[in-house]
Amino acid sequence: MKRVEAIIKPFKLSDVKEKLIALGIHGMTVTEVKGFGRQKGHTELYRGTEYKIDFVPKIKLEVVVAQEMAERVIEAVISAAHTGQIGDGKIFVTPVEEVIRIRTKERGMEAI
Amino acid sequence: MKRVEAIIKPFKLSDVKEKLIALGIHGMTVTEVKGFGRQKGHTELYRGTEYKIDFVPKIKLEVVVAQEMAERVIEAVISAAHTGQIGDGKIFVTPVEEVIRIRTKERGMEAI
Amino acid sequence: MKRVEAIIKPFKLSDVKEKLIALGIHGMTVTEVKGFGRQKGHTELYRGTEYKIDFVPKIKLEVVVAQEMAERVIEAVISAAHTGQIGDGKIFVTPVEEVIRIRTKERGMEAI
Amino acid sequence: MKKKIVASLILASAIFVGVAFAGDAAAPAPKIDTGDTAWVLVSAALVLLMTPGLALFYGGMVRRKNVLGTMKQSFVAIPIVSIQWVLIGYSLAFGPDVGHFIGNLSWFGLNTVGLSPNADYAPTIPHQAFMIFQMMFAVITPAVVSGAFAERMKFTAFVAFLLLWTTLVYDPIAHWVWGTGGWIRALGGLDFAGGFVVEINSGVSALAAAIVIGRRRGWPHEPMMPHNLTLMLLGAGLLWFGWFGFNAGSAAASGTVATAAFVSTHIATAAAAMAWMIVEWWHRGKPTLLGAASGAVAGLVAITPAAGFVGPLPSLLLGGVAGLVCYAAVVLKNRLGYDDSLDAFGVHGIGGTWGAVATGIFASVAVNAGGANGLLYGNPNLALIQLGCVAATWAYSFFMTFTIMKVLDAVIGVRVDGDEEEQGLDLTQHGENAYTA
Amino acid sequence: MKKKIVASLILASAIFVGVAFAGDAAAPAPKIDTGDTAWVLVSAALVLLMTPGLALFYGGMVRRKNVLGTMKQSFVAIPIVSIQWVLIGYSLAFGPDVGHFIGNLSWFGLNTVGLSPNADYAPTIPHQAFMIFQMMFAVITPAVVSGAFAERMKFTAFVAFLLLWTTLVYDPIAHWVWGTGGWIRALGGLDFAGGFVVEINSGVSALAAAIVIGRRRGWPHEPMMPHNLTLMLLGAGLLWFGWFGFNAGSAAASGTVATAAFVSTHIATAAAAMAWMIVEWWHRGKPTLLGAASGAVAGLVAITPAAGFVGPLPSLLLGGVAGLVCYAAVVLKNRLGYDDSLDAFGVHGIGGTWGAVATGIFASVAVNAGGANGLLYGNPNLALIQLGCVAATWAYSFFMTFTIMKVLDAVIGVRVDGDEEEQGLDLTQHGENAYTA
Amino acid sequence: MKKKIVASLILASAIFVGVAFAGDAAAPAPKIDTGDTAWVLVSAALVLLMTPGLALFYGGMVRRKNVLGTMKQSFVAIPIVSIQWVLIGYSLAFGPDVGHFIGNLSWFGLNTVGLSPNADYAPTIPHQAFMIFQMMFAVITPAVVSGAFAERMKFTAFVAFLLLWTTLVYDPIAHWVWGTGGWIRALGGLDFAGGFVVEINSGVSALAAAIVIGRRRGWPHEPMMPHNLTLMLLGAGLLWFGWFGFNAGSAAASGTVATAAFVSTHIATAAAAMAWMIVEWWHRGKPTLLGAASGAVAGLVAITPAAGFVGPLPSLLLGGVAGLVCYAAVVLKNRLGYDDSLDAFGVHGIGGTWGAVATGIFASVAVNAGGANGLLYGNPNLALIQLGCVAATWAYSFFMTFTIMKVLDAVIGVRVDGDEEEQGLDLTQHGENAYTA
Ligand SMILES: Nc1ncnc2c1ncn2[C@@H]1O[C@H](COP(=O)(O)OP(=O)(O)O)[C@@H](O)[C@H]1O
Ligand SMILES: Nc1ncnc2c1ncn2[C@@H]1O[C@H](COP(=O)(O)OP(=O)(O)O)[C@@H](O)[C@H]1O
Ligand SMILES: Nc1ncnc2c1ncn2[C@@H]1O[C@H](COP(=O)(O)OP(=O)(O)O)[C@@H](O)[C@H]1O
């Protein structure tokens, strides 16, 4: 199984969610994070002084799926989260060795 | 080494923590996340209109442990976080290649 | 590719970020988390009663880098986040199988 | 369902129109003083503000998931109790006496409560100004009680409680103390601004209610820390501000008595905040902001019955003691094992009791010729009267509130179920979330 | 750029110094009543507080990224409209009449507006006290309008809107209704505290503005939930508190009329909060805190024109109906498809209209000899006058605001671009973030 | 430890009871005016509210970890300074003169400060009303100073500072300016509502304190952004509201002077908010909400000494300049390198100084016969007097505060240690967290 982890722009979350549901994904977990990258931050003013804020708000979305689904999830995320502008985000794929559903103690693919 | 990552119901955190401590676990990291899954969200009202909110608050708990401990951690989490209702959450197990304690530069099992 | 994940003290974030930039790192993702570990929590008062709070605020910093960079990133984090006091935090290294840049669909090293 | 509502609306309208206008006919009387009226109207506005202030004070102290539910228990007291007051409450509390116990219903719908002064209550301001000032007291009192069962009361049950409690507990006690013919007033018991009527009453009722509803899940081993102490401080600030209207407005006129009440209120509050802070610092090693604010509220509570009767230095002493006894009461709660979530009893019940007793000690006719001398000025009688009235108020409030809560529990249930408590009142009772991410 | 600013400052200073002192010369008149003056000054302060209160009320209802931008649209109305009022606004609204439509500019810079009373407007208080009380009304009215285009208006456009709207819409209508010679006043239309001038005017303008600026991106399918309902409640509490000054202060004196206005304000508000809560409970199954607070605001709005003219029970009815009709208006909005973000039209436009009509029904000379009897007291004429004036105000407000918004859109654009809307007003318009992590 | 506390409490009680009642004996005097008294009591309540307002204003501007510590530095000034004022402060400031420098201690414990008017200070209201109004000024002044050392002062040191500073700095300067016999009053220096006593004094003391305590760790390279600007705005709103009591209440009566002070206060504040916003817009490209609010505070500060002496248009000018000079001061701070965390000096020191000078320019006996004409009305003398008094106040405040801070640093240390600063004042000084997750 794989964990597909996408760092995306916050306002894209609901589009991405819809795409994944359409794909038959039943679960995902979302975290508010702050990203640093090529997308520049912004300046904020405080009593006449400017401060450079490097981190920008991002959403981290994690979906654990069967190996064979991973690529389709990636496609779906790209298609929904893409704007073409710097800062659209990244997708990281990592291995998952075991999944357990707490409610039923099911393991593996059944648990997703 | 393994990372055992559990997505649980927020009010179960303190029970899970107690169980893990009882197991001899010395460290863990906790994040507030929002989950989407079989557990339905809820509706919220705003001036006479109903809105469907899909994401529910969850806690993500991460523990990095020696391979041989992983199964016992899983058991402990299940026993403490289980209510039998939809939305109890998942456990994901992933491989960890290296652990370093920043304070001492110790590596591997010593660092946990 | 590797994900280097560091749990550090919040006030060390800007030092760590500077060191990583100096190393040529272009991106990272940061999450506010709460840690439980050897560093004791603190007590809080509420109308004459003391409560023990176990979790302390930490920052989780994630950087995905090429295998060969991982060790230098570890060094950099240690040097910037080290105070010598309990609670300095941990670094976990985990494997990453694929990286995709959403904006360009580049994959692998190019995408970082 | 719809039809029934429409029908009741029409009926209600008819009633309104029928009785609507008697009270309006009263021509402005010549004796109205503009300064006195200005002061009482401002005071009424200040007391109104205390209820949202209390909502913030309480709301800041509960957990995030219950903040709206907690605030709503205060806020909703404004419309519900205000309407009750217009229809029957004012008549029950201040209307023509029935057996020294309650007013009759002849002032139903503010019938005859017009714009000329009522000499019994406030000879220099329109009767309606007095009525609306008193309304604000009726509003905030059950809101104070709600601190006892915060985080677990069903909203339907709360609405029922509000109506029953105001009618059966608040209105009679207000009549005893302030109504012409009320037995405490006749006996010479002193309560300048509501030590019996508002503070002891709400505090002791809180105790009864907390006992009936039972502890919150997880209390006391699970820490239930205040979710936002800046709201709490804001609430405390608004309460302090509003309490000047509460106490000094109770003179029902501008001038020396109002000034004396204003001054004693502020001094006692300062002393109590100080005392709480010092005792907590000594007891726990750190002086908290919540402690200073709680001490201030304890002082405001305790000076309430005494406000227009005592001088500055006795106020200092009265307030200092209030800070200490309320701190002790709040700490002891954990030992006694009842879960009065926001310490309505520890602060209002104990603080109010001390204040009522202290009025019997420190009152002085030199401050207010309309009052009486207390123990310190050679009149032990007043202290005894105060003690007796305290006992009666305790007994009545406790018994009645206990009964009301028990009856409600039997009939509709006072408590949300376990899942709802876990999820929080905001979502389950009101379909709202206080904060979005 | 710098040079130009310096130059204008010098010029401005010269003008100030030149005209500065005529108004100061007026010696204190003997007729000033201290109680009346105290009441009007307090009321002015209360009304000032309503604008930050509105900022909090509105700010709590928008999304996190727009909270400062939303608050600023209210807050900035204070300085901008206040200065406009000193320079020309007060003269346009209350100065010597020109054709029953507007005041002339002879009171420019408060020329002749001194410290002795102006018998036309308020014979027992300094003229400047009346002027500053009225200023606060001019300030809050466009702030109310801003709820319509919250979360998407360009700040430069808002500043321009503020100045144009105040001058071309607010000042004339204020003159019609309250200025000596104004046509509504002459006709006998009754507006105690701004039902036409403030409520209908702001609400109908809000509708026009919402239509011109268009919907927010994602509305209505994307939920745009309030980001902090504790701010909303605090704002509602401050509005209720301040509205006592707004309505009862409009008596321009302390005494019976102020008392009647105070009482009717509170009762109507309670009834409206109650009605909204009940109808929402019945319609959606849960009574929300936002609903109770919105109902309260609807009641405050609706009683505004009627406040000093109606008795307690009619106020109860008036308020109850206000809660129902405003609830309906707000729910209907989604069907009609315009995006009045914070329901300025639904609450102020509809509530104000109902209030103005209800004044024609329930007004009674028994409450206020300076008023008139309404339909219920056998005078259908007043109701007709009120209806006519409502129509005129609707037409003028809608047409003028629509035009102003269209012109501004053509000249500078009223709306931020899509990226800015996505990122939020706080960062893009003001370079600030409301909250740090 | 316990025994000592009990012993002191008993001792203290004895003292209280001993001296308690002299002041109460005064019978109500016939000259008391209800309108004037209402106005001064309301004003006292408004000024009290300013201190929680300041707590919110300051608390919103610091980082999350220090919000309670910052709020507590304001809030705790209420109890501590109030008690000091009752015991000795009022006597030192307003009691019988000693060498034009300070009052003597004969009004210790408010001895002889009763309910009949004191003709020297306020002939138409109870003496205690004047006393309590003035108390609120003594409370807020050191709270303003606390902005300078926010986020790093030890709480024990702050408590000591509060007592020393109030006694050694505030009370004498209040006596100079307002006490009968005070040298500035005797000289003819004008300070309507505290430009010297409150604003220059707190601002210059803030500068001295900031210099002694040193910069926050990480300042200025690490951004220390305000953690919650909605709190800041709320605080600013409450300050503006309360300041009407502060300035217009300083007339110590209702009527024309109060009205003039109210009007000038509002106009200057509007102008300053506007000016700050414009200059920031021009300088940095965006107009911030914090800027508008800071400008408003600068205007409130600057008009304080002038309020009851100047007309509307001069107020407009005075306020506009205040916005500009305070903006410049705040921006320059970063160059000068001292860390006055919340700009107490930049806003209060500079704004107060400009206001005191401007009073010497714009004051007019046409506004207030009890004042004097300024430069603009042909009396250069007043401007010179004002300048001299400004210099004296600067020198005294700076020197005394510098010394107090240095002594405290030597004796108990004024600053928390590095780890505590990192962890924040809330947890380390008060054992509390403002917000739970
Ligand atoms: N090497 C990395 N490791 C972890 N997160 C990264 C890394 N590079 C980028 N990110 C995350 O992806 C986000 C977008 O990256 P950025 O460089 O701004 O734009 P783009 O995705 O268009 O290349 C960043 O804000 C950060 O959260
Ligand atoms: N495939 C998945 N990937 C990541 N997180 C998931 C996945 N499925 C479920 N989750 C997380 O687990 C939580 C519980 O899942 P849910 O389907 O609601 O109930 P259950 O755990 O009883 O099957 C979700 O809220 C979500 O946070
Ligand atoms: N086994 C673990 N799994 C996950 N996180 C851990 C683990 N051990 C420690 N941590 C994280 O590292 C932080 C620091 O650990 P701690 O034991 O307090 O000090 P130190 O890093 O000096 O050993 C903890 O607060 C927690 O967030």
GROMACS .gro file of N, CA and C in nm, chain D residues 1-2 16 19-21 24 28 32 34 37-38 41-42 44-45 48 56 68 72 76 78-80 82 86 109-110 115 126 128-129 135-136 155-156 234 427-437, chain E residues 33 35-36 39 42 64 226-230 233-234 240-241 244 254-256 259 262-263 266-267 270-271 274 277 281-282 286-290 292-293 311-314 316-317 324 366-367 376-377:
model
  288
  337MET      N    1  -4.870   2.184   1.235
  337MET     CA    2  -4.777   2.264   1.317
  337MET      C    3  -4.786   2.412   1.278
  338LYS      N    4  -4.774   2.435   1.147
  338LYS     CA    5  -4.777   2.574   1.102
  338LYS      C    6  -4.906   2.643   1.143
  352PHE      N    7  -5.247   4.131   2.299
  352PHE     CA    8  -5.161   4.249   2.305
  352PHE      C    9  -5.242   4.376   2.282
  355VAL      N   10  -5.488   4.470   2.574
  355VAL     CA   11  -5.441   4.529   2.700
  355VAL      C   12  -5.331   4.632   2.679
  356ALA      N   13  -5.305   4.659   2.554
  356ALA     CA   14  -5.180   4.727   2.525
  356ALA      C   15  -5.168   4.866   2.584
  357PHE      N   16  -5.278   4.934   2.599
  357PHE     CA   17  -5.256   5.078   2.602
  357PHE      C   18  -5.289   5.149   2.733
  360ASP      N   19  -4.993   5.326   2.873
  360ASP     CA   20  -4.938   5.437   2.797
  360ASP      C   21  -5.007   5.568   2.830
  364PRO      N   22  -4.689   6.242   3.153
  364PRO     CA   23  -4.564   6.269   3.223
  364PRO      C   24  -4.591   6.353   3.348
  368ILE      N   25  -4.052   6.461   3.756
  368ILE     CA   26  -3.940   6.386   3.701
  368ILE      C   27  -3.814   6.470   3.693
  370THR      N   28  -3.441   6.520   3.545
  370THR     CA   29  -3.369   6.473   3.427
  370THR      C   30  -3.239   6.403   3.463
  373THR      N   31  -3.323   6.054   3.599
  373THR     CA   32  -3.369   5.967   3.491
  373THR      C   33  -3.252   5.926   3.401
  374ALA      N   34  -3.168   6.022   3.370
  374ALA     CA   35  -3.051   5.990   3.287
  374ALA      C   36  -2.969   5.882   3.356
  377LEU      N   37  -3.149   5.538   3.345
  377LEU     CA   38  -3.148   5.479   3.210
  377LEU      C   39  -3.009   5.429   3.174
  378VAL      N   40  -2.908   5.511   3.202
  378VAL     CA   41  -2.772   5.465   3.176
  378VAL      C   42  -2.744   5.337   3.254
  380ALA      N   43  -2.955   5.113   3.355
  380ALA     CA   44  -3.025   5.000   3.294
  380ALA      C   45  -2.948   4.948   3.174
  381ALA      N   46  -2.895   5.039   3.094
  381ALA     CA   47  -2.816   4.996   2.978
  381ALA      C   48  -2.691   4.922   3.025
  384LEU      N   49  -2.788   4.577   3.133
  384LEU     CA   50  -2.811   4.493   3.014
  384LEU      C   51  -2.680   4.439   2.959
  392LEU      N   52  -1.960   3.616   2.775
  392LEU     CA   53  -1.820   3.611   2.735
  392LEU      C   54  -1.733   3.555   2.848
  404LEU      N   55  -2.051   2.821   2.240
  404LEU     CA   56  -2.177   2.885   2.197
  404LEU      C   57  -2.293   2.842   2.286
  408LYS      N   58  -2.506   3.099   2.484
  408LYS     CA   59  -2.649   3.109   2.455
  408LYS      C   60  -2.731   3.098   2.582
  412VAL      N   61  -2.981   3.406   2.586
  412VAL     CA   62  -3.122   3.380   2.565
  412VAL      C   63  -3.205   3.421   2.687
  414ILE      N   64  -3.195   3.703   2.801
  414ILE     CA   65  -3.242   3.839   2.775
  414ILE      C   66  -3.382   3.836   2.713
  415PRO      N   67  -3.401   3.775   2.596
  415PRO     CA   68  -3.537   3.778   2.544
  415PRO      C   69  -3.639   3.706   2.632
  416ILE      N   70  -3.605   3.590   2.680
  416ILE     CA   71  -3.707   3.511   2.749
  416ILE      C   72  -3.750   3.578   2.879
  418SER      N   73  -3.706   3.886   2.967
  418SER     CA   74  -3.764   4.020   2.944
  418SER      C   75  -3.913   4.009   2.912
  422VAL      N   76  -4.231   4.158   3.131
  422VAL     CA   77  -4.335   4.248   3.080
  422VAL      C   78  -4.473   4.188   3.108
  445GLY      N   79  -4.891   4.258   3.194
  445GLY     CA   80  -4.864   4.332   3.070
  445GLY      C   81  -4.831   4.478   3.093
  446LEU      N   82  -4.774   4.505   3.209
  446LEU     CA   83  -4.737   4.643   3.249
  446LEU      C   84  -4.858   4.735   3.261
  451LEU      N   85  -4.558   5.624   3.255
  451LEU     CA   86  -4.441   5.711   3.250
  451LEU      C   87  -4.433   5.809   3.367
  462PRO      N   88  -3.959   5.818   3.571
  462PRO     CA   89  -4.078   5.749   3.522
  462PRO      C   90  -4.084   5.605   3.577
  464GLN      N   91  -4.175   5.342   3.439
  464GLN     CA   92  -4.119   5.246   3.342
  464GLN      C   93  -3.967   5.241   3.347
  465ALA      N   94  -3.903   5.352   3.385
  465ALA     CA   95  -3.757   5.350   3.396
  465ALA      C   96  -3.716   5.257   3.509
  471MET      N   97  -3.583   4.498   3.534
  471MET     CA   98  -3.589   4.387   3.438
  471MET      C   99  -3.451   4.327   3.413
  472MET      N  100  -3.355   4.416   3.403
  472MET     CA  101  -3.220   4.369   3.370
  472MET      C  102  -3.165   4.279   3.481
  491PHE      N  103  -3.071   2.214   2.580
  491PHE     CA  104  -3.120   2.350   2.561
  491PHE      C  105  -3.270   2.361   2.586
  492THR      N  106  -3.346   2.263   2.544
  492THR     CA  107  -3.490   2.268   2.574
  492THR      C  108  -3.513   2.275   2.724
  570LEU      N  109  -1.226   3.995   2.894
  570LEU     CA  110  -1.320   4.091   2.837
  570LEU      C  111  -1.452   4.087   2.914
  763LEU      N  112  -2.246   2.203   1.851
  763LEU     CA  113  -2.296   2.128   1.736
  763LEU      C  114  -2.427   2.058   1.765
  764THR      N  115  -2.437   1.997   1.882
  764THR     CA  116  -2.554   1.912   1.903
  764THR      C  117  -2.679   1.991   1.940
  765GLN      N  118  -2.664   2.100   2.013
  765GLN     CA  119  -2.782   2.175   2.053
  765GLN      C  120  -2.815   2.289   1.957
  766HIS      N  121  -2.711   2.341   1.891
  766HIS     CA  122  -2.734   2.463   1.814
  766HIS      C  123  -2.692   2.453   1.667
  767GLY      N  124  -2.630   2.340   1.629
  767GLY     CA  125  -2.591   2.325   1.489
  767GLY      C  126  -2.488   2.427   1.442
  768GLU      N  127  -2.402   2.468   1.534
  768GLU     CA  128  -2.303   2.570   1.500
  768GLU      C  129  -2.166   2.533   1.557
  769ASN      N  130  -2.067   2.590   1.496
  769ASN     CA  131  -1.930   2.578   1.540
  769ASN      C  132  -1.882   2.719   1.571
  770ALA      N  133  -1.821   2.740   1.686
  770ALA     CA  134  -1.780   2.877   1.720
  770ALA      C  135  -1.673   2.930   1.626
  771TYR      N  136  -1.578   2.844   1.593
  771TYR     CA  137  -1.462   2.888   1.517
  771TYR      C  138  -1.442   2.800   1.395
  772THR      N  139  -1.412   2.856   1.281
  772THR     CA  140  -1.364   2.774   1.172
  772THR      C  141  -1.213   2.778   1.176
  773ALA      N  142  -1.152   2.679   1.113
  773ALA     CA  143  -1.005   2.669   1.118
  773ALA      C  144  -0.942   2.792   1.056
  806ASP      N  145  -2.990   7.216   3.030
  806ASP     CA  146  -3.024   7.129   3.141
  806ASP      C  147  -2.913   7.024   3.157
  808GLY      N  148  -2.907   6.739   3.318
  808GLY     CA  149  -2.950   6.601   3.301
  808GLY      C  150  -2.970   6.567   3.154
  809ASP      N  151  -3.032   6.657   3.081
  809ASP     CA  152  -3.053   6.633   2.937
  809ASP      C  153  -2.919   6.624   2.864
  812TRP      N  154  -2.744   6.304   2.937
  812TRP     CA  155  -2.806   6.193   2.866
  812TRP      C  156  -2.768   6.192   2.718
  815VAL      N  157  -2.394   6.093   2.682
  815VAL     CA  158  -2.380   5.948   2.702
  815VAL      C  159  -2.431   5.875   2.578
  837ARG      N  160  -1.188   3.394   0.791
  837ARG     CA  161  -1.068   3.445   0.857
  837ARG      C  162  -0.988   3.541   0.772
  999PRO      N  163  -1.922   3.157   0.925
  999PRO     CA  164  -1.862   3.262   1.011
  999PRO      C  165  -1.737   3.208   1.079
 1000HIS      N  166  -1.631   3.288   1.080
 1000HIS     CA  167  -1.507   3.229   1.132
 1000HIS      C  168  -1.497   3.239   1.284
 1001ASN      N  169  -1.577   3.325   1.346
 1001ASN     CA  170  -1.566   3.338   1.492
 1001ASN      C  171  -1.695   3.394   1.549
 1002LEU      N  172  -1.778   3.305   1.598
 1002LEU     CA  173  -1.909   3.351   1.646
 1002LEU      C  174  -1.903   3.416   1.783
 1003THR      N  175  -1.790   3.405   1.852
 1003THR     CA  176  -1.781   3.480   1.978
 1003THR      C  177  -1.767   3.630   1.950
 1006LEU      N  178  -2.113   3.753   1.871
 1006LEU     CA  179  -2.198   3.775   1.988
 1006LEU      C  180  -2.158   3.902   2.063
 1007LEU      N  181  -2.028   3.921   2.075
 1007LEU     CA  182  -1.979   4.042   2.140
 1007LEU      C  183  -2.031   4.164   2.065
 1013TRP      N  184  -2.667   4.612   2.094
 1013TRP     CA  185  -2.787   4.624   2.177
 1013TRP      C  186  -2.767   4.735   2.283
 1014PHE      N  187  -2.653   4.729   2.348
 1014PHE     CA  188  -2.618   4.830   2.449
 1014PHE      C  189  -2.618   4.971   2.388
 1017PHE      N  190  -2.949   5.168   2.288
 1017PHE     CA  191  -3.024   5.247   2.385
 1017PHE      C  192  -2.992   5.395   2.369
 1027SER      N  193  -3.349   6.393   2.851
 1027SER     CA  194  -3.381   6.287   2.946
 1027SER      C  195  -3.528   6.303   2.985
 1028GLY      N  196  -3.590   6.197   3.037
 1028GLY     CA  197  -3.727   6.212   3.085
 1028GLY      C  198  -3.820   6.106   3.030
 1029THR      N  199  -3.948   6.142   3.013
 1029THR     CA  200  -4.046   6.039   2.979
 1029THR      C  201  -4.030   5.985   2.837
 1032THR      N  202  -3.744   5.758   2.824
 1032THR     CA  203  -3.777   5.633   2.893
 1032THR      C  204  -3.865   5.543   2.804
 1035PHE      N  205  -3.656   5.392   2.538
 1035PHE     CA  206  -3.568   5.290   2.596
 1035PHE      C  207  -3.645   5.160   2.615
 1036VAL      N  208  -3.762   5.172   2.676
 1036VAL     CA  209  -3.843   5.055   2.708
 1036VAL      C  210  -3.890   4.983   2.581
 1039HIS      N  211  -3.604   4.794   2.411
 1039HIS     CA  212  -3.566   4.666   2.472
 1039HIS      C  213  -3.671   4.558   2.447
 1040ILE      N  214  -3.795   4.595   2.463
 1040ILE     CA  215  -3.901   4.494   2.450
 1040ILE      C  216  -3.910   4.441   2.307
 1043ALA      N  217  -3.617   4.205   2.244
 1043ALA     CA  218  -3.637   4.075   2.307
 1043ALA      C  219  -3.735   3.991   2.225
 1044ALA      N  220  -3.843   4.053   2.183
 1044ALA     CA  221  -3.945   3.979   2.109
 1044ALA      C  222  -3.891   3.930   1.975
 1047MET      N  223  -3.655   3.639   2.022
 1047MET     CA  224  -3.738   3.523   2.054
 1047MET      C  225  -3.804   3.466   1.928
 1050MET      N  226  -3.561   3.300   1.691
 1050MET     CA  227  -3.518   3.173   1.747
 1050MET      C  228  -3.625   3.066   1.730
 1054TRP      N  229  -3.596   2.739   1.492
 1054TRP     CA  230  -3.604   2.609   1.561
 1054TRP      C  231  -3.706   2.521   1.489
 1055TRP      N  232  -3.818   2.582   1.458
 1055TRP     CA  233  -3.925   2.510   1.391
 1055TRP      C  234  -3.885   2.474   1.248
 1059LYS      N  235  -3.306   2.340   1.495
 1059LYS     CA  236  -3.215   2.385   1.602
 1059LYS      C  237  -3.216   2.537   1.613
 1060PRO      N  238  -3.209   2.586   1.735
 1060PRO     CA  239  -3.203   2.732   1.753
 1060PRO      C  240  -3.058   2.774   1.765
 1061THR      N  241  -3.011   2.856   1.674
 1061THR     CA  242  -2.870   2.893   1.677
 1061THR      C  243  -2.847   3.020   1.759
 1062LEU      N  244  -2.723   3.037   1.798
 1062LEU     CA  245  -2.686   3.161   1.867
 1062LEU      C  246  -2.687   3.277   1.768
 1063LEU      N  247  -2.636   3.251   1.649
 1063LEU     CA  248  -2.639   3.356   1.547
 1063LEU      C  249  -2.782   3.397   1.518
 1065ALA      N  250  -3.042   3.393   1.730
 1065ALA     CA  251  -3.092   3.478   1.839
 1065ALA      C  252  -3.034   3.619   1.826
 1066ALA      N  253  -2.905   3.626   1.795
 1066ALA     CA  254  -2.841   3.757   1.783
 1066ALA      C  255  -2.894   3.833   1.662
 1084GLY      N  256  -4.607   5.216   2.284
 1084GLY     CA  257  -4.604   5.162   2.420
 1084GLY      C  258  -4.544   5.023   2.425
 1085PRO      N  259  -4.532   4.966   2.544
 1085PRO     CA  260  -4.464   4.838   2.563
 1085PRO      C  261  -4.526   4.721   2.487
 1086LEU      N  262  -4.659   4.703   2.494
 1086LEU     CA  263  -4.712   4.583   2.430
 1086LEU      C  264  -4.712   4.590   2.279
 1087PRO      N  265  -4.744   4.705   2.220
 1087PRO     CA  266  -4.724   4.715   2.075
 1087PRO      C  267  -4.579   4.688   2.036
 1089LEU      N  268  -4.384   4.481   2.174
 1089LEU     CA  269  -4.367   4.336   2.178
 1089LEU      C  270  -4.413   4.275   2.045
 1090LEU      N  271  -4.527   4.322   1.999
 1090LEU     CA  272  -4.582   4.272   1.874
 1090LEU      C  273  -4.495   4.314   1.756
 1097LEU      N  274  -3.979   3.757   1.255
 1097LEU     CA  275  -4.030   3.664   1.153
 1097LEU      C  276  -4.000   3.713   1.011
 1139ALA      N  277  -5.048   5.926   2.341
 1139ALA     CA  278  -5.041   5.902   2.485
 1139ALA      C  279  -4.899   5.875   2.530
 1140VAL      N  280  -4.820   5.817   2.442
 1140VAL     CA  281  -4.680   5.792   2.475
 1140VAL      C  282  -4.599   5.919   2.456
 1149LEU      N  283  -5.418   5.217   1.456
 1149LEU     CA  284  -5.483   5.150   1.569
 1149LEU      C  285  -5.560   5.248   1.656
 1150TYR      N  286  -5.519   5.372   1.653
 1150TYR     CA  287  -5.585   5.474   1.734
 1150TYR      C  288  -5.671   5.562   1.645
   0.00000   0.00000   0.00000
